Amino acid sequence: MVAAPFSPLGSLSVYESFDETPHIGTRFPNKAVQLSQILRAPNSDELVKDLATLVSYRGVVFFSDQDLTIDEQKALGQRLGQLAGKPPTSTLHVHPISEDTPELTKDVSVISSEGGIARSGYSSTVRASNGWHTDITFEPVPSDYAILKLHTVPSGALSTRDPVFETNRSEVGGDTLVRILCDSPSRQSAIERTITTSTSGQGHGYEAYDKLSPAYQKFLEGLTALHDGAGFKRYAERVGRPINEPRGSPENIGTELKAVHPVIRTHPVTGWKTLFVNKSFTKRIVELHEEESDTTLEYLRRHVSENHDMQVRFKWKKNDIAIWDNRCTFHTATNDFAGVRTGNRVVSIGEKPFFDPASKSRRATLDL
């Protein structure tokens, strides 16, 4: 049975913030609101728990021009999950193919766009909608929260110019998109680089569930799907690099990079049902014939990518931070930018996904 949902304690109400859209995304626009100070505040546990709760309800939260260090980013990533109730065995994820560097440990991923359309010979025929994904769902115990800080963005110097209007392309493009996997109450490495462009998007999984017909919801509930990170395994074999293990949980071991999760999962913080499949890693619905599975997954992928009313779009500036909940959002990037954008990402490991038949949807809970 699902535990009682978390309720905000109200500690963040002293800071200016606004909702980016009715369904998903909250921004703290004032750079005087520093996450480093929240970590050191006398009521830090209360603040961080409220932040975790806000991220779980709103899907993604943005902060401007942050001075958070790598060590502080790692500490915040771990505390968000701890204060939201994750198992004590869950720590920070170690990416299967990450390497130790003099500056960073394996639990920090370097996310780099490496040029986008500014690079010589750029030409893409791949649909932008193909990039929608949720982080590391191929792990038996996948992520709860993730934190990305972009420390390198174009300075504004002319990197490329539009040949017709003579505009500076380094200042536009590359939005990150985030989709909600539901609505929420108001105010309360080269392979995996899709969130690292100038702007980005997130989508909401709660609302993705609620937009399905009741009959289709019932059809999906109780089904499970295979998630596969084979692309990372092939890369490791090609370059002769071992797969890292364990990866943030004693259960995240081995080199297969496969896991089976519920198609509809219950979010442990909100208690809401959310769609939990994604284009990058979800390969097969276990209980269906192959053709049935392919048809169902293709419909769900289009359902996620084509409903723009459950998306938020974010334009990055230097030292901005995004914190999102991987249990109830999808994200992707818009590869239409000039210049290099680079950042550091910390991914917290949460709990094993579960489906509680007694849980409710967001719309049912809020009587919408």
CSV table of C-alpha atoms in Angstrom, one decimal, residues 2-353:
chain,number,residue,atom,x,y,z
A,2,VAL,CA,1.3,3.4,-0.9
A,3,ALA,CA,2.5,5.6,2.0
A,4,ALA,CA,0.8,8.9,2.6
A,5,PRO,CA,2.0,11.6,0.1
A,6,PHE,CA,4.5,14.2,1.3
A,7,SER,CA,3.1,17.7,2.0
A,8,PRO,CA,5.3,20.8,1.7
A,9,LEU,CA,6.3,22.3,5.0
A,10,GLY,CA,6.3,25.8,3.5
A,11,SER,CA,10.0,26.6,4.1
A,12,LEU,CA,10.6,27.7,0.5
A,13,SER,CA,7.8,30.2,0.5
A,14,VAL,CA,10.2,32.9,1.7
A,15,TYR,CA,11.9,32.8,-1.7
A,16,GLU,CA,10.6,34.4,-4.9
A,17,SER,CA,9.5,31.8,-7.4
A,18,PHE,CA,6.9,31.2,-10.2
A,19,ASP,CA,5.5,28.3,-12.1
A,20,GLU,CA,6.7,28.1,-15.7
A,21,THR,CA,3.5,26.4,-16.9
A,22,PRO,CA,0.3,25.3,-15.2
A,23,HIS,CA,1.5,21.6,-15.2
A,24,ILE,CA,5.2,21.5,-14.9
A,25,GLY,CA,8.3,23.6,-14.0
A,26,THR,CA,9.0,26.1,-11.2
A,27,ARG,CA,11.7,28.7,-11.4
A,28,PHE,CA,13.5,30.6,-8.6
A,29,PRO,CA,14.7,33.5,-10.8
A,30,ASN,CA,16.7,35.5,-8.2
A,31,LYS,CA,20.4,34.5,-8.0
A,32,ALA,CA,20.3,35.6,-4.4
A,33,VAL,CA,18.6,32.2,-3.8
A,34,GLN,CA,21.7,30.0,-3.7
A,35,LEU,CA,21.5,26.2,-3.2
A,36,SER,CA,24.8,26.3,-1.4
A,37,GLN,CA,23.2,28.5,1.3
A,38,ILE,CA,20.2,26.2,1.5
A,39,LEU,CA,22.6,23.3,2.2
A,40,ARG,CA,24.3,25.3,5.0
A,41,ALA,CA,21.1,26.8,6.6
A,42,PRO,CA,20.2,26.0,10.2
A,43,ASN,CA,16.9,24.5,8.9
A,44,SER,CA,18.7,22.8,5.9
A,45,ASP,CA,16.9,19.5,6.3
A,46,GLU,CA,13.5,21.2,6.2
A,47,LEU,CA,14.5,23.3,3.1
A,48,VAL,CA,15.9,20.3,1.2
A,49,LYS,CA,13.0,18.1,2.0
A,50,ASP,CA,10.6,20.8,0.8
A,51,LEU,CA,12.7,21.2,-2.4
A,52,ALA,CA,12.5,17.4,-3.0
A,53,THR,CA,8.8,17.5,-2.5
A,54,LEU,CA,8.4,20.5,-4.9
A,55,VAL,CA,10.5,18.8,-7.6
A,56,SER,CA,8.3,15.7,-7.3
A,57,TYR,CA,5.1,17.6,-7.6
A,58,ARG,CA,6.3,20.1,-10.3
A,59,GLY,CA,8.6,17.7,-12.2
A,60,VAL,CA,11.5,20.1,-12.6
A,61,VAL,CA,12.8,23.2,-10.7
A,62,PHE,CA,15.2,25.8,-12.1
A,63,PHE,CA,17.7,28.0,-10.3
A,64,SER,CA,19.7,30.9,-11.8
A,65,ASP,CA,23.4,31.6,-11.7
A,66,GLN,CA,24.4,29.2,-8.9
A,67,ASP,CA,27.8,29.0,-7.1
A,68,LEU,CA,27.2,25.3,-6.1
A,69,THR,CA,30.5,23.4,-6.1
A,70,ILE,CA,30.8,19.8,-7.4
A,71,ASP,CA,31.0,18.4,-3.8
A,72,GLU,CA,27.9,20.5,-2.9
A,73,GLN,CA,26.1,19.3,-5.9
A,74,LYS,CA,26.8,15.7,-4.9
A,75,ALA,CA,25.7,16.3,-1.3
A,76,LEU,CA,22.5,17.9,-2.5
A,77,GLY,CA,21.7,15.1,-4.9
A,78,GLN,CA,22.1,12.5,-2.1
A,79,ARG,CA,20.2,14.5,0.5
A,80,LEU,CA,17.2,15.1,-1.8
A,81,GLY,CA,16.7,11.4,-2.0
A,82,GLN,CA,17.4,10.6,1.6
A,83,LEU,CA,15.0,13.2,2.9
A,84,ALA,CA,12.3,12.0,0.5
A,85,GLY,CA,12.7,8.5,1.9
A,86,LYS,CA,14.9,6.5,-0.5
A,87,PRO,CA,16.5,3.3,0.8
A,88,PRO,CA,19.7,3.7,2.8
A,89,THR,CA,21.5,1.5,0.3
A,90,SER,CA,20.9,4.0,-2.5
A,91,THR,CA,23.6,6.6,-3.1
A,92,LEU,CA,24.7,8.4,-6.3
A,93,HIS,CA,24.7,6.7,-9.6
A,94,VAL,CA,28.0,5.7,-11.2
A,95,HIS,CA,27.4,5.8,-15.0
A,96,PRO,CA,28.4,2.5,-16.6
A,97,ILE,CA,31.1,4.1,-18.8
A,98,SER,CA,32.2,7.1,-16.7
A,99,GLU,CA,35.8,7.5,-15.8
A,100,ASP,CA,37.6,9.0,-12.8
A,101,THR,CA,39.3,12.3,-13.7
A,102,PRO,CA,41.6,14.6,-11.6
A,103,GLU,CA,38.6,16.9,-11.1
A,104,LEU,CA,35.6,14.6,-11.0
A,105,THR,CA,34.8,11.1,-9.6
A,106,LYS,CA,32.7,8.5,-11.4
A,107,ASP,CA,29.5,9.6,-9.8
A,108,VAL,CA,29.6,12.9,-11.7
A,109,SER,CA,28.8,12.9,-15.4
A,110,VAL,CA,30.3,15.5,-17.8
A,111,ILE,CA,27.5,16.5,-20.2
A,112,SER,CA,28.7,18.2,-23.3
A,113,SER,CA,26.9,19.3,-26.5
A,114,GLU,CA,30.1,19.6,-28.5
A,115,GLY,CA,29.0,22.2,-30.9
A,116,GLY,CA,25.5,21.4,-32.2
A,117,ILE,CA,24.9,23.1,-35.6
A,118,ALA,CA,28.1,25.1,-35.1
A,119,ARG,CA,30.3,22.1,-35.9
A,120,SER,CA,31.6,21.8,-39.4
A,121,GLY,CA,29.4,19.7,-41.7
A,122,TYR,CA,26.5,19.5,-39.3
A,123,SER,CA,23.4,18.0,-40.9
A,124,SER,CA,20.8,16.1,-39.0
A,125,THR,CA,17.9,14.0,-40.5
A,126,VAL,CA,17.0,12.5,-37.1
A,127,ARG,CA,13.6,13.6,-35.6
A,128,ALA,CA,14.1,15.9,-32.6
A,129,SER,CA,11.3,13.9,-30.9
A,130,ASN,CA,13.5,10.8,-30.8
A,131,GLY,CA,15.5,12.3,-27.9
A,132,TRP,CA,12.8,12.0,-25.2
A,133,HIS,CA,14.1,9.9,-22.3
A,134,THR,CA,14.3,9.3,-18.6
A,135,ASP,CA,17.7,8.8,-17.1
A,136,ILE,CA,19.2,5.3,-16.5
A,137,THR,CA,15.9,3.3,-16.5
A,138,PHE,CA,18.0,0.3,-17.5
A,139,GLU,CA,19.1,-0.1,-13.9
A,140,PRO,CA,17.2,-2.4,-11.5
A,141,VAL,CA,17.1,0.5,-9.0
A,142,PRO,CA,16.9,3.7,-11.2
A,143,SER,CA,17.1,7.4,-10.4
A,144,ASP,CA,14.9,9.5,-8.3
A,145,TYR,CA,16.4,13.0,-8.6
A,146,ALA,CA,19.0,14.5,-11.0
A,147,ILE,CA,20.9,17.8,-10.8
A,148,LEU,CA,22.5,19.4,-13.9
A,149,LYS,CA,24.6,22.6,-13.7
A,150,LEU,CA,25.8,24.2,-16.9
A,151,HIS,CA,29.1,25.9,-16.3
A,152,THR,CA,30.1,26.6,-19.9
A,153,VAL,CA,27.8,28.4,-22.4
A,154,PRO,CA,28.6,30.6,-25.3
A,155,SER,CA,29.9,34.0,-24.1
A,156,GLY,CA,27.9,36.0,-26.7
A,157,ALA,CA,30.8,36.5,-29.0
A,158,LEU,CA,29.9,35.8,-32.6
A,159,SER,CA,30.3,32.1,-33.3
A,160,THR,CA,27.9,31.9,-36.3
A,161,ARG,CA,25.6,34.4,-37.9
A,162,ASP,CA,22.3,34.0,-39.6
A,163,PRO,CA,23.1,34.7,-43.3
A,164,VAL,CA,19.7,36.5,-43.8
A,165,PHE,CA,19.0,38.5,-40.7
A,166,GLU,CA,22.6,38.7,-39.4
A,167,THR,CA,21.6,37.5,-35.9
A,168,ASN,CA,23.9,35.9,-33.4
A,169,ARG,CA,23.2,32.2,-33.3
A,170,SER,CA,25.3,31.7,-30.2
A,171,GLU,CA,22.5,33.3,-28.1
A,172,VAL,CA,19.6,31.2,-29.4
A,173,GLY,CA,18.6,27.6,-29.8
A,174,GLY,CA,19.3,24.4,-27.9
A,175,ASP,CA,16.3,24.5,-25.6
A,176,THR,CA,15.9,21.6,-23.2
A,177,LEU,CA,12.3,20.2,-23.1
A,178,VAL,CA,10.9,18.5,-20.1
A,179,ARG,CA,7.6,16.5,-20.1
A,180,ILE,CA,5.6,15.7,-17.1
A,181,LEU,CA,4.9,11.9,-16.7
A,182,CYS,CA,0.9,15.1,-14.4
A,183,ASP,CA,-0.3,18.2,-13.2
A,184,SER,CA,0.5,19.3,-9.7
A,185,PRO,CA,-0.9,21.7,-7.1
A,186,SER,CA,0.2,25.2,-7.6
A,187,ARG,CA,2.9,26.6,-5.3
A,188,GLN,CA,3.7,24.1,-3.0
A,189,SER,CA,29.7,11.6,-22.3
A,190,ALA,CA,28.6,11.6,-25.8
A,191,ILE,CA,25.8,9.0,-25.7
A,192,GLU,CA,23.6,10.6,-23.0
A,193,ARG,CA,24.0,14.3,-23.8
A,194,THR,CA,20.4,15.2,-24.8
A,195,ILE,CA,19.7,17.6,-22.0
A,196,THR,CA,22.8,19.7,-22.4
A,197,THR,CA,22.0,22.2,-25.0
A,198,SER,CA,21.2,25.9,-24.8
A,199,THR,CA,17.6,25.3,-23.9
A,200,SER,CA,16.0,22.1,-22.8
A,201,GLY,CA,12.6,20.6,-22.3
A,202,GLN,CA,10.9,18.4,-19.8
A,203,GLY,CA,7.6,16.5,-20.0
A,204,HIS,CA,5.3,15.3,-17.3
A,205,GLY,CA,4.4,11.6,-16.7
A,206,TYR,CA,1.5,12.2,-14.4
A,207,GLU,CA,-0.3,14.1,-17.1
A,208,ALA,CA,0.7,11.5,-19.7
A,209,TYR,CA,-1.1,8.9,-17.7
A,210,ASP,CA,-4.1,11.2,-17.1
A,211,LYS,CA,-4.5,11.9,-20.8
A,212,LEU,CA,-5.0,8.2,-21.6
A,213,SER,CA,-8.6,6.8,-21.7
A,214,PRO,CA,-9.7,4.9,-18.6
A,215,ALA,CA,-9.8,1.7,-20.6
A,216,TYR,CA,-6.2,2.2,-21.9
A,217,GLN,CA,-5.1,3.1,-18.3
A,218,LYS,CA,-6.5,-0.2,-17.1
A,219,PHE,CA,-4.8,-2.1,-20.0
A,220,LEU,CA,-1.4,-0.7,-19.1
A,221,GLU,CA,-1.7,-1.1,-15.3
A,222,GLY,CA,0.1,-4.2,-14.2
A,223,LEU,CA,2.1,-4.6,-17.4
A,224,THR,CA,5.9,-4.5,-17.2
A,225,ALA,CA,8.5,-3.4,-19.7
A,226,LEU,CA,12.1,-4.3,-20.4
A,227,HIS,CA,14.6,-1.4,-20.3
A,228,ASP,CA,17.9,-1.9,-22.0
A,229,GLY,CA,21.1,0.2,-22.0
A,230,ALA,CA,22.8,-1.9,-24.7
A,231,GLY,CA,24.2,1.2,-26.4
A,232,PHE,CA,26.5,1.8,-23.4
A,233,LYS,CA,27.6,-1.8,-23.4
A,234,ARG,CA,28.5,-1.7,-27.1
A,235,TYR,CA,30.4,1.5,-26.6
A,236,ALA,CA,32.4,0.0,-23.7
A,237,GLU,CA,33.2,-3.1,-25.8
A,238,ARG,CA,34.3,-0.9,-28.7
A,239,VAL,CA,36.7,1.2,-26.7
A,240,GLY,CA,37.8,-1.6,-24.4
A,241,ARG,CA,36.5,0.0,-21.2
A,242,PRO,CA,35.0,-2.1,-18.4
A,243,ILE,CA,31.4,-1.5,-17.2
A,244,ASN,CA,31.4,0.2,-13.8
A,245,GLU,CA,29.8,-1.6,-10.9
A,246,PRO,CA,28.1,-1.3,-8.5
A,247,ARG,CA,26.3,1.7,-9.8
A,248,GLY,CA,24.8,3.5,-6.8
A,249,SER,CA,22.9,0.5,-5.4
A,250,PRO,CA,24.0,-3.1,-4.5
A,251,GLU,CA,21.4,-4.2,-7.0
A,252,ASN,CA,22.9,-2.2,-9.9
A,253,ILE,CA,25.6,-4.7,-10.8
A,254,GLY,CA,26.6,-6.7,-13.9
A,255,THR,CA,27.2,-5.8,-17.5
A,256,GLU,CA,23.8,-6.6,-19.1
A,257,LEU,CA,22.3,-3.2,-18.2
A,258,LYS,CA,18.8,-4.5,-18.4
A,259,ALA,CA,15.8,-4.2,-16.0
A,260,VAL,CA,12.1,-4.8,-16.0
A,261,HIS,CA,9.9,-2.1,-14.5
A,262,PRO,CA,6.1,-1.4,-14.3
A,263,VAL,CA,4.7,0.5,-17.3
A,264,ILE,CA,2.6,2.5,-14.9
A,265,ARG,CA,4.4,3.2,-11.6
A,266,THR,CA,3.3,4.8,-8.3
A,267,HIS,CA,5.3,7.8,-7.2
A,268,PRO,CA,6.4,7.4,-3.6
A,269,VAL,CA,6.4,11.1,-2.8
A,270,THR,CA,3.1,12.2,-4.4
A,271,GLY,CA,1.3,8.9,-4.4
A,272,TRP,CA,0.3,9.5,-8.0
A,273,LYS,CA,0.3,7.1,-11.0
A,274,THR,CA,2.8,8.0,-13.7
A,275,LEU,CA,3.7,6.6,-17.1
A,276,PHE,CA,7.2,5.0,-17.0
A,277,VAL,CA,8.4,4.2,-20.5
A,278,ASN,CA,10.7,6.1,-22.7
A,279,LYS,CA,12.1,6.1,-26.3
A,280,SER,CA,15.7,5.6,-25.4
A,281,PHE,CA,15.6,2.6,-23.1
A,282,THR,CA,12.2,0.9,-23.1
A,283,LYS,CA,12.4,-2.0,-25.6
A,284,ARG,CA,9.6,-4.4,-25.0
A,285,ILE,CA,6.4,-4.9,-23.0
A,286,VAL,CA,6.9,-8.3,-21.4
A,287,GLU,CA,3.4,-9.6,-21.3
A,288,LEU,CA,2.5,-8.7,-24.9
A,289,HIS,CA,3.4,-10.3,-28.2
A,290,GLU,CA,6.2,-8.5,-30.0
A,291,GLU,CA,4.0,-6.8,-32.6
A,292,GLU,CA,1.5,-5.8,-29.8
A,293,SER,CA,4.4,-4.4,-27.8
A,294,ASP,CA,5.9,-2.5,-30.7
A,295,THR,CA,2.5,-0.9,-31.5
A,296,THR,CA,1.8,0.0,-27.9
A,297,LEU,CA,5.3,1.5,-27.2
A,298,GLU,CA,5.2,3.5,-30.4
A,299,TYR,CA,1.8,5.0,-29.4
A,300,LEU,CA,3.1,5.9,-25.9
A,301,ARG,CA,6.2,7.5,-27.4
A,302,ARG,CA,4.1,9.7,-29.7
A,303,HIS,CA,1.8,10.4,-26.7
A,304,VAL,CA,4.8,11.8,-24.8
A,305,SER,CA,6.4,13.7,-27.6
A,306,GLU,CA,3.3,15.2,-29.3
A,307,ASN,CA,1.4,16.7,-26.3
A,308,HIS,CA,3.1,20.0,-25.9
A,309,ASP,CA,0.7,21.2,-23.2
A,310,MET,CA,2.5,18.9,-20.7
A,311,GLN,CA,6.0,20.3,-21.5
A,312,VAL,CA,8.2,23.1,-20.3
A,313,ARG,CA,11.1,24.6,-22.2
A,314,PHE,CA,14.1,26.0,-20.5
A,315,LYS,CA,16.8,28.3,-22.0
A,316,TRP,CA,20.1,27.9,-20.2
A,317,LYS,CA,22.5,30.6,-19.0
A,318,LYS,CA,25.8,30.2,-17.3
A,319,ASN,CA,25.7,28.4,-14.0
A,320,ASP,CA,22.0,27.7,-14.1
A,321,ILE,CA,20.8,24.6,-12.4
A,322,ALA,CA,17.9,22.3,-13.2
A,323,ILE,CA,16.7,19.6,-10.7
A,324,TRP,CA,14.2,17.1,-12.1
A,325,ASP,CA,12.5,14.0,-10.9
A,326,ASN,CA,13.3,11.0,-13.1
A,327,ARG,CA,10.3,9.0,-11.8
A,328,CYS,CA,7.7,11.4,-13.3
A,329,THR,CA,9.4,13.3,-16.2
A,330,PHE,CA,11.0,12.8,-19.6
A,331,HIS,CA,13.5,15.3,-21.0
A,332,THR,CA,15.2,16.0,-24.3
A,333,ALA,CA,17.2,18.8,-26.0
A,334,THR,CA,16.9,20.9,-29.1
A,335,ASN,CA,20.0,20.6,-31.2
A,336,ASP,CA,19.6,23.9,-33.0
A,337,PHE,CA,22.4,25.9,-31.3
A,338,ALA,CA,25.8,27.2,-31.9
A,339,GLY,CA,28.7,27.0,-29.5
A,340,VAL,CA,29.6,24.5,-26.9
A,341,ARG,CA,27.6,24.0,-23.7
A,342,THR,CA,29.1,21.8,-20.9
A,343,GLY,CA,28.0,20.9,-17.5
A,344,ASN,CA,28.1,18.4,-14.7
A,345,ARG,CA,25.3,16.1,-13.8
A,346,VAL,CA,24.7,14.2,-10.6
A,347,VAL,CA,22.1,11.4,-10.6
A,348,SER,CA,20.7,10.1,-7.3
A,349,ILE,CA,19.5,6.5,-7.1
A,350,GLY,CA,16.1,6.0,-5.6
A,351,GLU,CA,13.9,3.0,-5.0
A,352,LYS,CA,12.8,0.0,-7.1
A,353,PRO,CA,9.8,1.1,-9.2
